[in-house]
Coordinates of C-alpha atoms and ligand atoms in Angstrom, one line a residue:
M65 CA 27.1 -56.5 -38.5
L66 CA 27.9 -54.7 -34.9
L67 CA 30.7 -52.6 -36.8
L68 CA 27.8 -51.4 -39.1
G69 CA 25.3 -50.5 -36.5
L70 CA 28.3 -48.7 -34.6
L71 CA 29.5 -46.6 -37.8
L72 CA 25.5 -45.6 -38.9
L73 CA 25.1 -44.0 -35.3
T74 CA 28.1 -42.4 -35.6
L75 CA 26.7 -41.1 -38.7
L76 CA 23.4 -40.5 -37.1
A77 CA 25.3 -38.5 -34.2
A78 CA 27.1 -36.4 -36.8
A79 CA 24.3 -35.5 -38.9
R80 CA 21.9 -34.6 -35.7
L81 CA 25.1 -32.0 -34.4
L82 CA 25.5 -30.7 -38.1
W83 CA 21.6 -30.1 -38.3
G84 CA 21.9 -28.9 -34.8
Q85 CA 24.8 -26.4 -35.8
W86 CA 23.2 -25.4 -38.9
M87 CA 20.1 -24.7 -37.5
L88 CA 21.5 -22.2 -35.5
R89 CA 23.8 -20.6 -37.3
A90 CA 20.4 -19.8 -39.5
L91 CA 19.5 -17.9 -36.1
Q92 CA 20.7 -14.4 -34.8
L93 CA 21.9 -15.3 -31.5
P94 CA 23.2 -12.8 -28.8
P95 CA 27.1 -12.1 -29.2
L96 CA 29.2 -14.6 -27.4
V97 CA 31.5 -13.4 -24.7
P98 CA 35.0 -15.5 -25.0
G99 CA 36.4 -17.3 -22.0
F100 CA 35.1 -19.8 -19.7
L101 CA 36.8 -19.1 -16.3
H102 CA 33.8 -16.4 -15.8
L103 CA 32.8 -18.1 -12.6
L104 CA 35.8 -17.5 -11.0
Q105 CA 35.1 -13.8 -10.7
P106 CA 34.8 -12.7 -7.4
N107 CA 31.9 -10.5 -7.9
L108 CA 30.0 -12.3 -10.5
P109 CA 27.0 -9.5 -10.8
L110 CA 29.5 -6.8 -11.4
H111 CA 31.8 -8.7 -13.5
L112 CA 29.0 -9.5 -16.5
L113 CA 27.7 -6.0 -15.9
G114 CA 31.3 -5.2 -16.8
L115 CA 31.1 -7.0 -20.0
T116 CA 28.2 -5.1 -21.5
G117 CA 30.2 -2.2 -22.1
K118 CA 31.8 -4.2 -25.1
F119 CA 28.9 -6.7 -25.8
G120 CA 25.8 -5.0 -25.1
P121 CA 22.8 -5.8 -22.6
I122 CA 22.6 -9.3 -23.6
Y123 CA 25.0 -11.8 -24.5
R124 CA 26.1 -15.4 -24.7
L125 CA 28.5 -17.0 -22.5
R126 CA 30.1 -20.2 -21.1
L127 CA 29.2 -20.7 -17.5
G128 CA 31.4 -23.8 -16.1
L129 CA 30.0 -26.3 -19.1
Q130 CA 26.9 -24.5 -19.8
D131 CA 26.0 -21.9 -22.1
V132 CA 24.0 -19.3 -20.6
V133 CA 22.3 -16.2 -22.1
V134 CA 22.8 -12.8 -19.6
L135 CA 20.3 -9.9 -19.2
N136 CA 21.6 -7.0 -17.8
S137 CA 19.5 -4.7 -18.1
K138 CA 15.5 -3.6 -17.0
R139 CA 14.0 -3.6 -20.1
T140 CA 15.6 -7.3 -21.8
I141 CA 14.8 -8.5 -18.1
E142 CA 11.0 -7.2 -18.3
E143 CA 10.6 -8.2 -22.2
A144 CA 11.7 -11.8 -21.1
M145 CA 10.1 -12.4 -18.0
I146 CA 6.7 -10.5 -18.3
K147 CA 5.9 -9.6 -21.9
K148 CA 7.2 -13.0 -22.9
W149 CA 6.9 -14.5 -19.5
V150 CA 5.2 -17.6 -20.9
D151 CA 8.4 -18.1 -22.8
F152 CA 11.1 -18.0 -19.8
A153 CA 9.4 -19.5 -17.0
G154 CA 11.1 -22.9 -16.9
R155 CA 13.9 -23.9 -14.5
P156 CA 16.9 -25.6 -15.5
Q157 CA 17.4 -29.4 -14.5
I158 CA 20.9 -29.4 -13.1
L159 CA 22.1 -31.8 -10.4
S160 CA 22.6 -30.1 -7.4
Y161 CA 18.9 -28.6 -7.9
K162 CA 17.4 -32.6 -8.5
L163 CA 19.7 -33.6 -5.3
V164 CA 17.6 -31.3 -2.8
S165 CA 14.2 -31.7 -4.1
Q166 CA 14.2 -35.9 -4.8
A167 CA 11.2 -36.9 -2.4
A168 CA 8.4 -34.4 -4.2
P169 CA 8.8 -31.5 -6.6
D170 CA 10.2 -28.6 -4.9
L171 CA 8.5 -24.9 -6.2
S172 CA 11.3 -22.6 -6.5
L173 CA 14.0 -25.2 -8.4
G174 CA 11.0 -27.1 -10.5
D175 CA 10.2 -26.7 -14.0
Y176 CA 7.2 -24.6 -14.9
S177 CA 4.1 -27.1 -15.8
P178 CA 0.6 -26.5 -15.0
L179 CA 0.7 -28.4 -11.8
W180 CA 3.9 -26.2 -10.7
K181 CA 1.5 -23.4 -11.6
A182 CA -1.1 -25.0 -9.1
H183 CA 1.6 -25.6 -6.6
K184 CA 2.9 -21.5 -6.9
K185 CA -0.6 -20.4 -6.6
L186 CA -1.7 -22.7 -3.6
T187 CA 1.4 -21.8 -1.7
R188 CA 0.5 -17.6 -3.0
S189 CA -3.0 -18.1 -1.5
A190 CA -2.1 -20.0 1.9
L191 CA 0.3 -16.6 2.5
L192 CA -2.1 -13.7 1.2
L193 CA -5.5 -15.2 1.5
G194 CA -4.9 -17.4 4.3
L195 CA -3.0 -15.2 6.6
R196 CA -4.3 -12.1 5.2
S197 CA -4.8 -10.7 8.5
S198 CA -3.0 -11.7 10.8
M199 CA 0.3 -11.5 8.8
E200 CA 0.8 -7.6 10.0
P201 CA 0.2 -7.6 14.1
L202 CA 2.4 -11.1 13.7
V203 CA 5.5 -9.0 12.4
E204 CA 4.8 -6.4 14.6
Q205 CA 4.6 -8.1 17.8
L206 CA 7.8 -10.2 17.2
T207 CA 9.6 -7.0 16.0
Q208 CA 8.6 -5.4 19.2
E209 CA 9.8 -8.4 21.2
F210 CA 13.1 -8.3 19.5
C211 CA 13.3 -4.2 20.2
E212 CA 12.8 -5.1 24.1
H213 CA 15.1 -7.6 23.8
M214 CA 17.4 -5.1 22.0
R215 CA 17.2 -2.2 24.7
T216 CA 18.2 -4.6 27.3
L217 CA 21.6 -4.7 25.8
A218 CA 21.8 -1.0 26.3
G219 CA 23.9 -0.6 23.3
A220 CA 26.5 -2.8 23.3
P221 CA 27.9 -4.3 19.8
V222 CA 25.6 -6.9 18.3
D223 CA 26.2 -9.3 15.6
I224 CA 23.0 -8.0 14.2
Q225 CA 22.9 -10.3 11.1
K226 CA 22.3 -13.0 13.6
E227 CA 19.7 -11.0 15.7
F228 CA 17.7 -10.7 12.1
S229 CA 18.3 -14.2 11.0
L230 CA 16.5 -15.3 14.2
L231 CA 13.8 -12.7 14.0
T232 CA 13.2 -13.7 10.3
C233 CA 12.7 -17.3 11.1
T234 CA 10.8 -16.4 14.1
V235 CA 8.2 -14.9 11.6
I236 CA 8.6 -18.1 8.8
C237 CA 7.9 -20.7 11.7
S238 CA 4.8 -18.9 12.8
L239 CA 3.3 -18.4 9.5
T240 CA 4.2 -21.9 8.5
F241 CA 3.7 -24.2 11.7
G242 CA 2.3 -22.0 14.2
I243 CA 5.5 -22.8 15.9
K244 CA 6.9 -19.5 18.8
D245 CA 8.8 -21.7 21.2
K246 CA 12.4 -20.8 20.9
A247 CA 14.0 -23.8 20.8
T248 CA 12.2 -25.2 17.9
V249 CA 12.7 -21.7 15.9
C250 CA 16.7 -22.3 16.5
A251 CA 16.5 -25.6 15.5
F252 CA 15.0 -24.9 12.4
R253 CA 17.2 -21.7 12.1
D254 CA 20.3 -23.9 12.6
C255 CA 18.7 -26.4 9.7
V256 CA 18.5 -23.8 7.4
R257 CA 21.8 -22.4 8.2
D258 CA 23.5 -26.4 7.6
L259 CA 21.6 -26.6 4.4
M260 CA 22.7 -23.7 2.7
K261 CA 26.4 -24.0 4.0
T262 CA 26.3 -27.4 2.6
W263 CA 24.6 -26.8 -0.3
D264 CA 27.1 -23.7 -1.6
H265 CA 29.9 -25.8 -0.8
W266 CA 32.1 -26.2 -3.8
S267 CA 32.6 -29.9 -3.5
I268 CA 28.5 -29.7 -4.2
Q269 CA 28.4 -26.8 -7.1
I270 CA 31.3 -28.6 -9.0
L271 CA 29.1 -31.5 -9.0
D272 CA 26.7 -28.9 -11.8
I273 CA 29.7 -28.3 -13.9
I274 CA 31.5 -31.8 -14.0
P275 CA 28.4 -34.4 -12.9
F276 CA 30.0 -37.7 -12.8
L277 CA 32.2 -36.9 -9.8
R278 CA 28.7 -37.8 -8.2
F279 CA 29.9 -41.6 -8.1
F280 CA 32.8 -40.7 -6.5
P281 CA 33.3 -40.3 -2.9
N282 CA 32.2 -36.8 -1.5
P283 CA 32.0 -36.1 1.9
G284 CA 30.3 -32.7 0.9
L285 CA 27.4 -34.7 -0.4
R286 CA 27.1 -37.0 2.4
R287 CA 26.9 -34.1 4.6
L288 CA 23.9 -32.2 2.1
K289 CA 22.3 -35.3 2.5
Q290 CA 22.2 -35.5 6.1
A291 CA 21.8 -31.5 6.4
M292 CA 18.2 -32.8 3.9
E293 CA 17.4 -35.7 6.0
N294 CA 17.4 -33.5 9.1
R295 CA 15.5 -31.1 7.4
D296 CA 12.5 -33.8 6.0
R297 CA 12.6 -35.2 9.7
M298 CA 11.8 -31.7 11.1
V299 CA 8.8 -31.1 8.4
E300 CA 7.4 -34.2 8.6
K301 CA 7.0 -34.1 12.1
Q302 CA 4.9 -30.6 11.6
L303 CA 3.1 -32.2 8.9
R304 CA 1.9 -35.0 11.2
R305 CA 1.4 -32.5 14.1
H306 CA -1.3 -30.6 11.7
K307 CA -3.0 -33.3 10.4
E308 CA -3.9 -34.7 14.1
S309 CA -5.6 -31.6 14.9
L310 CA -6.5 -30.0 12.4
V311 CA -9.9 -28.7 12.2
P312 CA -11.5 -29.0 8.6
G313 CA -13.3 -25.4 7.2
Q314 CA -10.0 -23.4 9.6
W315 CA -6.9 -23.0 9.6
R316 CA -4.2 -22.0 12.1
D317 CA -1.4 -21.3 9.4
M318 CA -0.1 -22.1 6.1
T319 CA 0.3 -25.8 6.4
D320 CA -3.4 -26.3 7.9
Y321 CA -4.5 -24.2 4.8
M322 CA -2.4 -26.1 2.2
L323 CA -3.4 -29.4 3.5
Q324 CA -7.0 -28.9 3.1
G325 CA -6.2 -27.4 -0.6
V326 CA -4.9 -30.9 -1.2
W327 CA -6.8 -32.7 0.2
K328 CA -10.3 -30.6 -1.4
Q329 CA -9.1 -31.3 -5.2
R330 CA -8.8 -35.3 -4.4
G331 CA -11.6 -36.1 -6.0
E332 CA -11.3 -34.4 -9.0
E333 CA -10.6 -35.4 -12.6
D334 CA -7.2 -33.7 -13.2
L335 CA -4.5 -35.9 -14.0
E336 CA -2.4 -34.6 -12.0
Q337 CA -2.6 -33.6 -8.5
L338 CA -1.2 -31.7 -5.6
L339 CA 0.2 -33.9 -3.1
E340 CA 0.9 -33.5 0.6
G341 CA 4.5 -33.7 -0.9
H342 CA 4.2 -30.3 -2.7
V343 CA 2.8 -29.0 0.9
H344 CA 6.3 -30.2 2.6
M345 CA 8.6 -28.5 -0.1
A346 CA 6.5 -25.0 -0.4
M347 CA 7.4 -24.9 3.3
V348 CA 11.3 -26.4 2.7
D349 CA 11.0 -22.9 0.2
L350 CA 9.8 -21.0 2.6
F351 CA 12.3 -21.3 5.0
I352 CA 14.9 -21.2 2.4
G353 CA 13.8 -18.2 0.3
G354 CA 12.5 -16.6 3.5
T355 CA 15.0 -16.2 6.3
E356 CA 18.5 -15.3 5.2
T357 CA 17.3 -13.3 2.5
T358 CA 15.4 -10.6 4.5
A359 CA 18.1 -10.8 7.1
T360 CA 20.7 -10.2 5.3
T361 CA 18.6 -6.9 3.3
L362 CA 18.3 -5.8 7.3
S363 CA 21.5 -6.2 7.6
W364 CA 22.3 -4.1 4.4
A365 CA 20.5 -1.0 5.2
L366 CA 21.9 -0.7 8.7
A367 CA 25.3 -0.6 7.4
F368 CA 24.1 2.0 4.3
L369 CA 22.6 3.7 7.3
L370 CA 26.1 3.6 9.6
H371 CA 28.0 5.1 6.9
H372 CA 25.2 7.7 6.3
P373 CA 24.3 9.0 9.7
E374 CA 22.7 12.1 8.1
I375 CA 20.3 9.9 6.2
Q376 CA 19.8 8.1 9.7
L377 CA 18.6 11.6 11.3
R378 CA 16.4 12.4 8.6
L379 CA 14.7 8.9 9.2
Q380 CA 13.9 9.4 12.6
E381 CA 12.9 12.8 12.2
E382 CA 10.2 11.7 9.7
L383 CA 9.1 9.0 12.1
D384 CA 8.9 11.5 15.4
R385 CA 6.8 13.5 13.0
E386 CA 4.4 10.6 12.0
L387 CA 4.6 8.9 15.4
G388 CA 4.6 11.6 17.5
S389 CA 7.8 11.9 19.4
G390 CA 7.3 10.5 23.2
A391 CA 4.3 8.3 22.0
S392 CA 5.9 4.9 21.7
R393 CA 3.2 2.6 21.6
S394 CA 1.8 4.5 18.5
R395 CA 2.0 2.7 15.2
I396 CA 1.9 3.3 11.4
P397 CA 0.0 0.5 9.2
Y398 CA 1.7 -0.8 6.6
K399 CA -1.3 0.7 4.1
D400 CA -0.5 4.0 5.2
R401 CA 3.5 3.7 4.4
D402 CA 3.2 6.9 2.1
R403 CA 3.4 8.7 5.3
L404 CA 6.8 7.7 5.6
P405 CA 8.4 8.9 2.1
L406 CA 11.7 8.9 3.4
L407 CA 11.7 4.7 4.6
N408 CA 10.2 3.9 1.7
A409 CA 12.8 5.0 -0.6
T410 CA 15.4 3.8 1.8
I411 CA 13.9 0.7 1.3
A412 CA 14.0 0.9 -2.4
E413 CA 17.9 2.1 -2.5
V414 CA 19.1 -0.5 -0.5
L415 CA 17.2 -3.4 -2.9
R416 CA 18.5 -1.2 -5.6
L417 CA 22.2 -1.7 -4.4
R418 CA 21.7 -4.7 -2.7
P419 CA 19.7 -7.3 -4.1
V420 CA 20.3 -9.9 -2.1
V421 CA 19.5 -12.7 -5.2
P422 CA 22.0 -10.7 -7.3
L423 CA 21.3 -13.3 -10.1
A424 CA 17.7 -14.5 -9.1
L425 CA 17.8 -17.9 -10.3
P426 CA 18.6 -19.2 -13.6
H427 CA 15.4 -19.5 -16.0
R428 CA 15.2 -21.7 -19.1
T429 CA 13.1 -21.1 -22.1
M430 CA 10.3 -23.5 -22.4
R431 CA 10.4 -22.5 -26.8
P432 CA 11.6 -20.9 -28.9
S433 CA 11.7 -17.4 -28.3
S434 CA 13.6 -13.6 -29.2
I435 CA 14.6 -11.2 -26.8
F436 CA 15.3 -7.7 -29.0
G437 CA 15.8 -9.4 -32.5
Y438 CA 18.0 -11.9 -30.9
D439 CA 17.0 -15.3 -31.2
I440 CA 16.9 -17.5 -28.0
P441 CA 16.5 -21.3 -28.5
K442 CA 14.1 -23.7 -27.0
G443 CA 16.1 -24.9 -23.7
T444 CA 18.6 -21.9 -23.2
V445 CA 19.5 -21.3 -19.5
I446 CA 18.6 -17.3 -19.1
I447 CA 20.5 -15.5 -15.8
P448 CA 18.9 -12.1 -15.2
N449 CA 21.9 -10.0 -13.7
L450 CA 19.0 -8.3 -11.2
Q451 CA 21.8 -6.0 -9.5
G452 CA 23.5 -5.1 -13.2
A453 CA 20.7 -3.6 -14.2
H454 CA 19.8 -1.9 -10.7
L455 CA 23.7 -0.1 -11.8
D456 CA 22.9 0.4 -15.4
D457 CA 24.4 4.1 -15.9
T458 CA 22.3 4.9 -18.5
V459 CA 19.4 4.5 -16.4
W460 CA 20.5 6.1 -13.1
E461 CA 22.5 8.5 -12.2
E462 CA 25.6 7.7 -10.0
P463 CA 24.5 4.5 -9.7
H464 CA 27.3 3.0 -7.1
E465 CA 25.9 6.4 -4.6
F466 CA 23.4 5.4 -1.7
R467 CA 21.0 8.1 -2.5
P468 CA 17.6 7.5 -1.4
D469 CA 16.3 10.7 -2.3
R470 CA 16.7 9.6 -6.2
F471 CA 13.9 7.7 -5.3
L472 CA 11.7 11.1 -3.3
E473 CA 12.0 13.2 -7.2
P474 CA 9.0 13.7 -8.6
G475 CA 8.5 10.7 -11.3
A476 CA 10.9 9.1 -10.1
G477 CA 9.0 5.9 -10.4
S478 CA 10.6 2.4 -8.9
G479 CA 12.5 0.8 -11.6
V480 CA 13.9 -1.7 -9.2
L481 CA 13.9 -5.7 -10.0
A482 CA 15.0 -7.3 -5.9
F483 CA 12.4 -9.8 -6.3
G484 CA 13.0 -10.8 -10.5
C485 CA 9.2 -10.0 -11.9
G486 CA 7.1 -12.0 -14.1
A487 CA 5.8 -16.0 -13.6
R488 CA 8.6 -16.8 -11.5
V489 CA 8.8 -13.4 -9.4
C490 CA 9.4 -14.0 -5.5
L491 CA 6.8 -15.7 -3.7
G492 CA 7.6 -13.8 -0.6
E493 CA 7.6 -10.3 -1.7
P494 CA 4.4 -9.0 -0.1
L495 CA 6.1 -10.6 3.0
A496 CA 9.5 -9.1 2.8
R497 CA 8.5 -5.5 2.1
L498 CA 6.2 -6.0 5.2
E499 CA 9.3 -6.9 7.4
L500 CA 11.6 -4.5 5.6
F501 CA 9.1 -1.8 6.5
V502 CA 7.7 -2.6 10.4
V503 CA 11.6 -3.9 11.2
L504 CA 13.3 -0.7 9.8
A505 CA 10.4 1.8 11.4
Q506 CA 10.8 0.1 14.5
V507 CA 14.5 -0.3 15.1
L508 CA 14.6 3.3 14.3
R509 CA 11.9 4.7 16.0
D510 CA 13.7 2.9 19.2
F511 CA 17.5 3.6 18.8
T512 CA 20.2 5.4 17.0
L513 CA 22.5 3.3 15.1
L514 CA 26.3 3.3 16.0
P515 CA 29.6 2.0 15.1
P516 CA 31.3 0.3 17.8
A517 CA 34.7 1.9 18.2
G518 CA 33.8 4.3 15.5
A519 CA 34.5 0.8 12.8
L520 CA 32.6 1.1 10.0
P521 CA 31.0 -2.3 8.3
S522 CA 32.3 -3.2 4.5
L523 CA 30.0 -2.2 2.2
Q524 CA 31.8 -5.0 -0.2
P525 CA 29.7 -7.9 -0.4
Q526 CA 31.3 -11.3 0.9
P527 CA 33.9 -12.5 -2.6
H528 CA 32.2 -15.5 -3.7
S529 CA 29.1 -14.7 -2.5
G530 CA 26.6 -17.9 -4.4
V531 CA 23.2 -17.5 -4.8
N532 CA 22.7 -14.8 -1.8
L533 CA 24.8 -11.5 -1.6
K534 CA 26.5 -12.2 2.0
M535 CA 27.2 -9.3 4.5
Q536 CA 30.9 -9.3 6.0
P537 CA 30.8 -10.1 9.8
F538 CA 30.0 -6.8 11.2
Q539 CA 28.8 -5.0 14.8
V540 CA 26.4 -2.5 15.2
R541 CA 25.7 -0.5 18.7
L542 CA 21.7 0.3 18.6
Q543 CA 21.7 3.0 21.6
P544 CA 18.1 3.3 22.9
R545 CA 16.3 6.7 22.0
G546 CA 13.1 8.1 23.1
P547 CA 11.6 8.4 26.0
R548 CA 12.7 6.1 28.3
A549 CA 16.3 7.5 27.9
P550 CA 16.2 10.8 27.6
G551 CA 18.9 13.0 26.3
L552 CA 19.6 10.2 24.1
G553 CA 17.5 10.7 21.0
G554 CA 18.6 12.0 17.9
G555 CA 22.2 11.4 16.2
Q556 CA 25.4 12.1 17.6
Ligands
HEM259 C1 14.5 -9.2 0.7 C2 13.9 -10.3 0.8 C3 13.9 -11.1 -0.5 C4 14.3 -10.9 -1.9 C5 15.6 -9.8 -2.4 C6 14.0 -12.1 -3.0 C7 14.5 -12.4 -3.8 C8 14.0 -13.7 -4.6 C9 14.5 -13.4 -6.5 C10 15.1 -12.7 -6.7 C11 13.8 -14.6 -6.8 C12 13.7 -15.4 -8.2 C13 12.8 -15.2 -8.8 C14 13.6 -15.4 -10.5 O1 13.7 -16.3 -10.5 O2 13.5 -14.6 -11.1 C15 12.7 -15.5 -5.8 C16 12.2 -16.4 -5.7 C17 11.5 -17.2 -4.7 N1 11.4 -16.4 -3.3 FE1 11.9 -14.7 -2.6 N2 13.1 -12.8 -2.2 C18 13.2 -12.3 -0.7 C19 12.7 -13.1 0.6 C20 11.6 -13.9 0.2 C21 10.8 -14.6 1.0 C22 10.8 -13.7 2.6 C23 10.1 -15.6 0.6 C24 9.4 -16.7 2.0 C25 8.4 -16.5 2.2 C26 10.7 -16.3 -0.6 C27 10.6 -16.7 -1.0 C28 10.4 -17.1 -2.6 C29 10.0 -18.5 -3.7 C30 9.5 -19.4 -3.0 C31 10.9 -18.0 -4.8 C32 10.4 -19.3 -6.0 C33 9.9 -19.0 -6.6 C34 9.5 -19.2 -8.1 O3 10.2 -20.3 -8.4 O4 8.5 -19.2 -8.3 N3 11.7 -14.6 -0.7 N4 13.1 -14.3 -4.1
NAG260 C1 8.0 3.6 -2.4 O1 8.9 3.9 -3.1 C2 8.9 3.5 -4.8 C3 10.0 3.4 -5.2 O2 10.5 4.8 -5.4 C4 7.4 3.6 -5.2 O3 7.4 3.4 -6.9 C5 6.4 3.8 -4.8 O4 5.3 3.9 -5.1 C6 6.5 4.0 -3.2 N1 5.5 3.5 -2.3 C7 4.5 4.2 -1.3 C8 3.3 3.8 -0.7 O5 5.1 5.3 -1.1

């Protein structure tokens, strides 16, 4: 009896497998790239781009134990993420993702659903509607304090990546929890670092490739769990503090706004509702998504400007012309940024060459779909190679050159996809763009960037960078310029 049962099960499984194979055979799938060690490539986005020469902009590939479809051009990415966004808005539910969002559903790693959509919408409103009038003054104020601090260093070499990540973390702490005191900001920055470091560790990443390893003792896993407990304790404490002091109908920060948004729909009859856990995880995502990304982009910008002092000089001339030199207090509102076209073009060029999340986050198809005539079955993992699209030599002239002027040519458009596009577009794009603009404008107005002892930073990302395109450590001297330090203005 048992044997017969087993036999039947085996037959059924085999039939299912064959049926699956047959179904796939009837489909016109993207070409399959041979090999299975692609993950070992030190620079994965460039490696993936290199494969387009032989296989075209869209192909299938084995990444670890997973079959994925890689999109390497702006046209394929936009066809999937914008034109057919409903089909491509999912996220794969791999083990390391589940680990990070155990307690409550996560925004950036959560799969697409009506509830997820409500979660993203509420978080977006909290950032863009709730803080509409306070975001820009806040970023300006904090950047000004940052510049004053840099001025006290009087041109000594600084580890600028560290300083930028403290600045961007201060911005997020203020927006989310209304926190300004340095000790708490530093505690959050350390917490974010700890989480990213433990999560990026091979002992965690390998769990996505060989899931059953999680049943074995794993010190990396223990460290990650500790980091997450610490994270949840810190966020929980802030939520409690807010609930105790909240005045209904008013909000001081995103937490107040979101808590009230969640409470408001409590009485409604919907089956699934947003809970306080959603507020908790939104805050976690803002910290994880919003500190190192912007800080690293700012660092890349400085690194490129150190390599191109002629662009730096032109940026300073543009700023002096628009702000009036000597008028150190004058400012240009973000909405008037077209008055600084070269700065705008420089930001676009940095985002093009070094999109800090070069492969975005993986997507997953919610139902059968197609891209440019190729069938894409339901449940396929999709990797948008954003950096690859930015270096596509059928679109960009001399794609590897740092040349902001390419964006000043008439009809240049943007074509930069550093924040992704469609339903899964980066939630923090408006904030990140504001920060990039304000920080670079103020830093270049107040300082001349110089390499310490002529040592230029490497423009190559750290090999095996993981999700983020990290920079190799470097230092820069911020030489004060302008009215308070006469004679030091301009490039030298
Ligand atoms: C220069 C800075 C930044 C870059 C280049 C960047 C880029 C990206 C990219 C490529 C994605 C994935 C899009 C996709 O899956 O297709 C993403 C998602 C996300 N980012 Fe950013 N980001 C930046 C800054 C920020 C900031 C400041 C925040 C928060 C304040 C933030 C929060 C998020 C969140 C929550 C998601 C998940 C969205 C979703 O799954 O729907 N990011 N970002
Ligand atoms: C900034 O530059 C991008 C890229 O060229 C362009 O699309 C955008 O219109 C510019 N924005 C402003 C305000 O000048």
